[in-house]
Short mmCIF file of C-alpha atoms and ligand atoms in Angstrom, two decimals:
data_model
loop_
_atom_site.label_atom_id
_atom_site.label_comp_id
_atom_site.label_asym_id
_atom_site.label_seq_id
_atom_site.Cartn_x
_atom_site.Cartn_y
_atom_site.Cartn_z
CA MET D 1 -12.34 -8.50 -45.90
CA SER D 2 -11.70 -6.44 -42.80
CA LYS D 3 -13.69 -7.13 -39.64
CA THR D 4 -16.13 -4.68 -38.07
CA ALA D 5 -16.51 -3.97 -34.35
CA ILE D 6 -19.01 -1.97 -32.32
CA VAL D 7 -17.91 -0.62 -28.96
CA ILE D 8 -20.61 0.85 -26.73
CA GLY D 9 -19.25 3.34 -24.18
CA ALA D 10 -16.30 4.55 -26.23
CA SER D 11 -15.68 8.12 -25.10
CA ARG D 12 -13.30 7.56 -22.19
CA GLY D 13 -11.80 5.00 -19.83
CA ILE D 14 -11.55 1.42 -21.03
CA GLY D 15 -13.85 1.87 -24.05
CA LYS D 16 -11.79 4.67 -25.55
CA GLU D 17 -8.69 2.46 -25.38
CA ILE D 18 -10.57 -0.50 -26.87
CA VAL D 19 -11.50 1.59 -29.91
CA ALA D 20 -7.90 2.74 -30.36
CA GLN D 21 -6.48 -0.77 -30.06
CA LEU D 22 -9.01 -2.50 -32.34
CA SER D 23 -8.61 0.11 -35.06
CA ILE D 24 -4.81 -0.19 -35.00
CA GLN D 25 -5.31 -3.87 -35.85
CA GLY D 26 -7.18 -2.88 -39.03
CA ILE D 27 -10.64 -3.54 -37.60
CA GLU D 28 -13.30 -1.10 -38.78
CA THR D 29 -14.43 0.18 -35.39
CA PHE D 30 -17.61 2.07 -34.50
CA GLY D 31 -17.53 3.75 -31.07
CA PHE D 32 -20.73 4.97 -29.41
CA ALA D 33 -21.27 7.30 -26.43
CA ARG D 34 -23.17 10.42 -25.40
CA SER D 35 -20.23 12.82 -25.40
CA LEU D 36 -18.82 11.75 -28.79
CA GLU D 37 -19.54 13.80 -31.88
CA ASP D 38 -20.26 12.00 -35.15
CA GLN D 39 -16.83 11.80 -36.74
CA ASP D 40 -15.00 9.48 -39.16
CA GLU D 41 -11.28 8.79 -39.08
CA GLU D 42 -9.27 6.00 -40.67
CA ASN D 43 -10.87 2.77 -39.36
CA ILE D 44 -12.70 4.67 -36.57
CA HIS D 45 -16.26 5.96 -36.68
CA TYR D 46 -17.57 7.81 -33.64
CA ARG D 47 -21.31 8.10 -33.20
CA THR D 48 -23.40 9.91 -30.59
CA ILE D 49 -25.89 7.87 -28.63
CA ASP D 50 -27.66 8.16 -25.29
CA LEU D 51 -28.42 4.74 -23.86
CA THR D 52 -31.11 6.26 -21.63
CA SER D 53 -33.06 7.73 -24.54
CA SER D 54 -36.66 6.58 -25.07
CA SER D 55 -35.81 6.36 -28.79
CA LEU D 56 -32.73 4.18 -28.17
CA LYS D 57 -33.78 1.30 -30.41
CA GLU D 58 -34.68 3.57 -33.33
CA ASP D 59 -31.41 5.46 -32.84
CA LEU D 60 -29.43 2.21 -32.88
CA ILE D 61 -31.20 1.00 -36.04
CA ARG D 62 -30.44 4.31 -37.77
CA LEU D 63 -26.80 4.43 -36.65
CA THR D 64 -26.08 0.82 -37.65
CA SER D 65 -27.90 1.00 -40.99
CA GLU D 66 -24.59 1.78 -42.73
CA ILE D 67 -23.01 -1.43 -41.35
CA SER D 68 -23.73 -4.61 -43.30
CA GLN D 69 -21.97 -7.09 -40.99
CA ILE D 70 -20.87 -6.88 -37.37
CA ASP D 71 -18.12 -9.28 -36.25
CA TYR D 72 -17.51 -8.04 -32.71
CA LEU D 73 -19.85 -6.26 -30.29
CA ILE D 74 -18.43 -5.03 -26.98
CA ASN D 75 -21.05 -3.80 -24.51
CA ASN D 76 -18.72 -1.71 -22.38
CA ALA D 77 -20.82 1.31 -21.31
CA GLY D 78 -21.42 1.58 -17.60
CA GLN D 79 -23.30 3.77 -15.15
CA ILE D 80 -22.40 3.79 -11.46
CA VAL D 81 -24.27 5.19 -8.47
CA VAL D 82 -22.54 5.16 -5.09
CA LYS D 83 -25.11 5.69 -2.35
CA PRO D 84 -26.35 3.95 0.79
CA PHE D 85 -29.19 1.59 -0.11
CA LEU D 86 -31.81 3.46 1.95
CA GLU D 87 -31.02 6.71 0.12
CA LEU D 88 -31.28 5.34 -3.43
CA SER D 89 -33.96 7.07 -5.49
CA LYS D 90 -35.94 5.34 -8.19
CA GLU D 91 -33.95 7.41 -10.74
CA ASP D 92 -30.65 6.17 -9.29
CA ILE D 93 -31.73 2.57 -9.63
CA LEU D 94 -33.28 3.05 -13.07
CA SER D 95 -30.18 4.79 -14.45
CA CYS D 96 -27.97 1.83 -13.50
CA TYR D 97 -30.41 -0.74 -14.85
CA GLN D 98 -31.08 1.24 -18.04
CA VAL D 99 -27.42 1.67 -19.00
CA ASN D 100 -26.01 -1.58 -17.59
CA VAL D 101 -28.75 -4.05 -18.56
CA MET D 102 -31.75 -2.75 -20.50
CA SER D 103 -29.76 -0.87 -23.12
CA VAL D 104 -27.58 -3.96 -23.63
CA MET D 105 -30.73 -5.93 -24.48
CA GLU D 106 -31.71 -3.38 -27.13
CA VAL D 107 -28.17 -3.12 -28.52
CA ILE D 108 -28.05 -6.90 -28.93
CA GLN D 109 -31.54 -6.98 -30.46
CA VAL D 110 -30.37 -4.54 -33.12
CA CYS D 111 -26.83 -5.87 -33.68
CA LEU D 112 -27.18 -9.66 -33.45
CA PRO D 113 -29.18 -9.98 -36.71
CA LYS D 114 -26.16 -8.38 -38.45
CA MET D 115 -23.77 -11.00 -37.03
CA LYS D 116 -22.96 -14.44 -38.36
CA ALA D 117 -21.20 -17.59 -37.14
CA GLY D 118 -17.78 -16.68 -35.79
CA GLY D 119 -19.04 -13.36 -34.38
CA HIS D 120 -18.43 -12.55 -30.73
CA ILE D 121 -20.49 -10.50 -28.26
CA VAL D 122 -18.56 -9.48 -25.13
CA ASN D 123 -20.50 -8.01 -22.22
CA ILE D 124 -18.44 -6.02 -19.72
CA SER D 125 -19.68 -6.65 -16.21
CA SER D 126 -18.00 -6.16 -12.85
CA ILE D 127 -16.47 -8.47 -10.29
CA GLY D 128 -19.06 -6.88 -7.95
CA GLY D 129 -21.75 -8.62 -10.02
CA PHE D 130 -19.99 -11.99 -9.89
CA GLN D 131 -21.60 -14.44 -7.49
CA GLY D 132 -19.54 -15.00 -4.34
CA SER D 133 -17.19 -12.02 -4.85
CA VAL D 134 -16.46 -9.52 -2.05
CA LYS D 135 -19.25 -6.91 -1.95
CA PHE D 136 -19.10 -3.22 -0.95
CA PRO D 137 -21.69 -0.96 0.70
CA GLY D 138 -23.17 1.77 -1.49
CA LEU D 139 -23.00 -0.29 -4.69
CA SER D 140 -26.33 -2.16 -4.54
CA ALA D 141 -27.86 -0.47 -7.62
CA TYR D 142 -24.69 -0.81 -9.70
CA SER D 143 -23.60 -4.31 -8.68
CA THR D 144 -27.07 -5.88 -8.92
CA SER D 145 -27.42 -4.45 -12.43
CA LYS D 146 -24.03 -5.95 -13.34
CA ALA D 147 -25.22 -9.29 -11.90
CA ALA D 148 -28.24 -9.04 -14.20
CA LEU D 149 -25.85 -8.59 -17.13
CA VAL D 150 -24.12 -11.82 -16.09
CA SER D 151 -27.48 -13.60 -16.09
CA LEU D 152 -28.46 -12.06 -19.44
CA THR D 153 -25.24 -13.41 -20.97
CA GLU D 154 -26.03 -16.96 -19.83
CA LEU D 155 -29.61 -16.74 -21.09
CA LEU D 156 -28.68 -15.37 -24.52
CA ALA D 157 -25.88 -17.91 -24.88
CA GLU D 158 -28.51 -20.63 -24.55
CA GLU D 159 -31.07 -18.94 -26.79
CA PHE D 160 -28.58 -18.31 -29.61
CA LYS D 161 -26.39 -21.40 -29.25
CA GLU D 162 -27.26 -22.65 -32.74
CA THR D 163 -26.12 -19.46 -34.47
CA GLY D 164 -22.37 -19.93 -33.99
CA ILE D 165 -22.18 -16.45 -32.48
CA SER D 166 -20.32 -16.57 -29.16
CA ILE D 167 -21.57 -14.54 -26.19
CA ASN D 168 -19.36 -14.15 -23.13
CA CYS D 169 -19.10 -11.85 -20.13
CA LEU D 170 -16.00 -10.40 -18.47
CA CYS D 171 -16.37 -9.37 -14.81
CA LEU D 172 -13.67 -6.76 -14.38
CA GLY D 173 -11.82 -5.93 -11.19
CA ALA D 174 -10.38 -2.48 -10.48
CA VAL D 175 -9.12 -0.45 -13.45
CA GLN D 176 -7.82 3.12 -13.11
CA THR D 177 -10.65 5.20 -14.65
CA GLU D 178 -13.10 7.94 -13.70
CA MET D 179 -15.61 5.29 -12.66
CA LEU D 180 -13.18 3.67 -10.22
CA GLU D 181 -12.36 7.07 -8.73
CA THR D 182 -16.10 7.63 -8.16
CA ALA D 183 -16.54 4.26 -6.46
CA PHE D 184 -13.26 4.12 -4.51
CA PRO D 185 -11.74 7.63 -4.27
CA GLY D 186 -7.96 7.55 -3.93
CA TYR D 187 -7.66 3.80 -4.54
CA LYS D 188 -4.84 2.86 -6.91
CA ALA D 189 -5.92 0.12 -9.28
CA PRO D 190 -3.46 -2.53 -10.43
CA HIS D 191 -4.33 -1.93 -14.11
CA SER D 192 -4.62 1.06 -16.43
CA ALA D 193 -7.47 1.39 -18.92
CA LYS D 194 -4.96 0.70 -21.68
CA GLU D 195 -3.83 -2.58 -20.10
CA MET D 196 -7.39 -3.82 -19.53
CA ALA D 197 -8.40 -2.77 -23.05
CA SER D 198 -5.53 -4.84 -24.41
CA TYR D 199 -6.87 -7.92 -22.58
CA ILE D 200 -10.45 -7.24 -23.73
CA CYS D 201 -9.41 -6.76 -27.38
CA ASP D 202 -7.39 -9.98 -27.37
CA PHE D 203 -10.28 -11.83 -25.71
CA THR D 204 -12.81 -10.44 -28.18
CA ILE D 205 -10.78 -11.39 -31.23
CA ASN D 206 -9.48 -14.77 -30.10
CA ALA D 207 -11.62 -16.32 -27.33
CA GLY D 208 -14.93 -16.61 -29.17
CA LYS D 209 -13.72 -19.82 -30.84
CA TYR D 210 -13.11 -21.46 -27.48
CA MET D 211 -15.77 -20.07 -25.13
CA HIS D 212 -19.52 -19.50 -25.21
CA GLY D 213 -21.81 -18.47 -22.35
CA LYS D 214 -18.85 -18.08 -20.01
CA ILE D 215 -18.73 -15.64 -17.10
CA ILE D 216 -15.10 -14.81 -16.45
CA PRO D 217 -13.73 -12.94 -13.43
CA VAL D 218 -10.85 -10.71 -14.57
CA SER D 219 -9.52 -9.49 -11.26
CA ASN D 220 -6.47 -9.83 -9.05
CA SER D 221 -7.33 -7.25 -6.41
CA THR D 222 -9.96 -6.26 -3.81
CA PRO D 223 -11.76 -4.16 -4.89
N1 NAP E 301 -13.04 0.93 -13.92
C1 NAP E 301 -13.26 -0.12 -13.15
O1 NAP E 301 -12.59 -0.34 -12.12
C2 NAP E 301 -14.32 -1.12 -13.53
C3 NAP E 301 -14.48 -2.25 -12.71
C4 NAP E 301 -15.45 -3.18 -13.04
C5 NAP E 301 -16.22 -3.01 -14.18
N2 NAP E 301 -16.05 -1.90 -14.95
C6 NAP E 301 -16.91 -1.77 -16.14
O2 NAP E 301 -16.10 -1.51 -17.27
C7 NAP E 301 -16.84 -0.69 -18.19
C8 NAP E 301 -16.01 0.54 -18.55
O3 NAP E 301 -15.75 1.24 -17.33
P1 NAP E 301 -14.86 2.55 -17.23
O4 NAP E 301 -14.22 2.49 -15.90
O5 NAP E 301 -14.04 2.74 -18.44
O6 NAP E 301 -16.03 3.65 -17.14
P2 NAP E 301 -16.07 5.20 -17.49
O7 NAP E 301 -14.69 5.75 -17.59
O8 NAP E 301 -17.02 5.80 -16.53
O9 NAP E 301 -16.72 5.19 -18.97
C9 NAP E 301 -18.02 4.77 -19.13
C10 NAP E 301 -18.40 4.82 -20.60
O10 NAP E 301 -19.80 4.52 -20.72
C11 NAP E 301 -20.43 5.55 -21.46
N3 NAP E 301 -21.81 5.79 -21.02
C12 NAP E 301 -22.26 5.92 -19.74
N4 NAP E 301 -23.55 6.25 -19.74
C13 NAP E 301 -23.93 6.31 -21.05
C14 NAP E 301 -25.15 6.62 -21.71
N5 NAP E 301 -26.27 6.95 -21.03
N6 NAP E 301 -25.19 6.60 -23.05
C15 NAP E 301 -24.07 6.30 -23.76
N7 NAP E 301 -22.88 5.99 -23.20
C16 NAP E 301 -22.82 6.01 -21.86
C17 NAP E 301 -19.57 6.79 -21.19
O11 NAP E 301 -19.70 7.72 -22.24
P3 NAP E 301 -20.46 9.14 -22.10
O12 NAP E 301 -20.49 9.55 -20.66
O13 NAP E 301 -19.70 10.02 -23.01
O14 NAP E 301 -21.82 8.84 -22.64
C18 NAP E 301 -18.17 6.20 -21.20
O15 NAP E 301 -17.69 6.08 -22.54
C19 NAP E 301 -18.16 -0.34 -17.50
O16 NAP E 301 -19.17 -1.21 -17.93
C20 NAP E 301 -17.85 -0.59 -16.03
O17 NAP E 301 -19.01 -0.89 -15.29
C21 NAP E 301 -15.12 -0.96 -14.65
#
């Protein structure tokens, strides 16, 4: 039986490439984002979702009702705000925390009951949220929310350790996408979205057997 994957944040950047690469491997792949229209192709199912919606949990339950079993869940969506700390509004902070942490909690609450032993949840954090990494001004809302995602991974790994479902977190370094251009205009990243997606797909499919509750820095540059 073919495997099923859910990719949150699938409309562009790394997530778009993850969907393409998983589906090529015969994995039935559901990609979610705001700017995607509901559409079905061979092995790919795009669904519209807004992770900031007050009806997020109901929307997730409705959109996953057609899926009987989830093998892989990749929480890849991300929201960045680049602003000096003293200028951050409550909305700036909330938008980062809603997309980068709180929505991940609701996605996992809805998806985990559809997973079984051997399943793998991969949370995509940032090297900026990895303890002891180099930090940058203007990223306090974003990077603290990514640090919370790291912590969430460790907590859920403990809470669900008897299920056989692996939960790990990748803390990415710079990848050439719209988000990187927002954070570091003009900076040339060492990796394309396609290259990083290839690593993430391989990790998702193969590393769950060997790792659980691990926080892994995936970076060879600063930033
Ligand atoms: N690029 C880097 O250098 C880098 C470094 C470290 C970590 N990361 C992390 O890697 C992940 C992917 O980054 P990326 O560079 O590919 O980012 P990106 O190009 O900005 O794409 C972000 C994705 O998240 C989705 N998203 C954002 N807000 C959403 C919302 N409210 N509802 C639904 N979907 C939403 C976007 O879709 P819509 O806008 O269509 O909704 C898009 O598909 C993120 O978690 C990011 O924090 C990236």
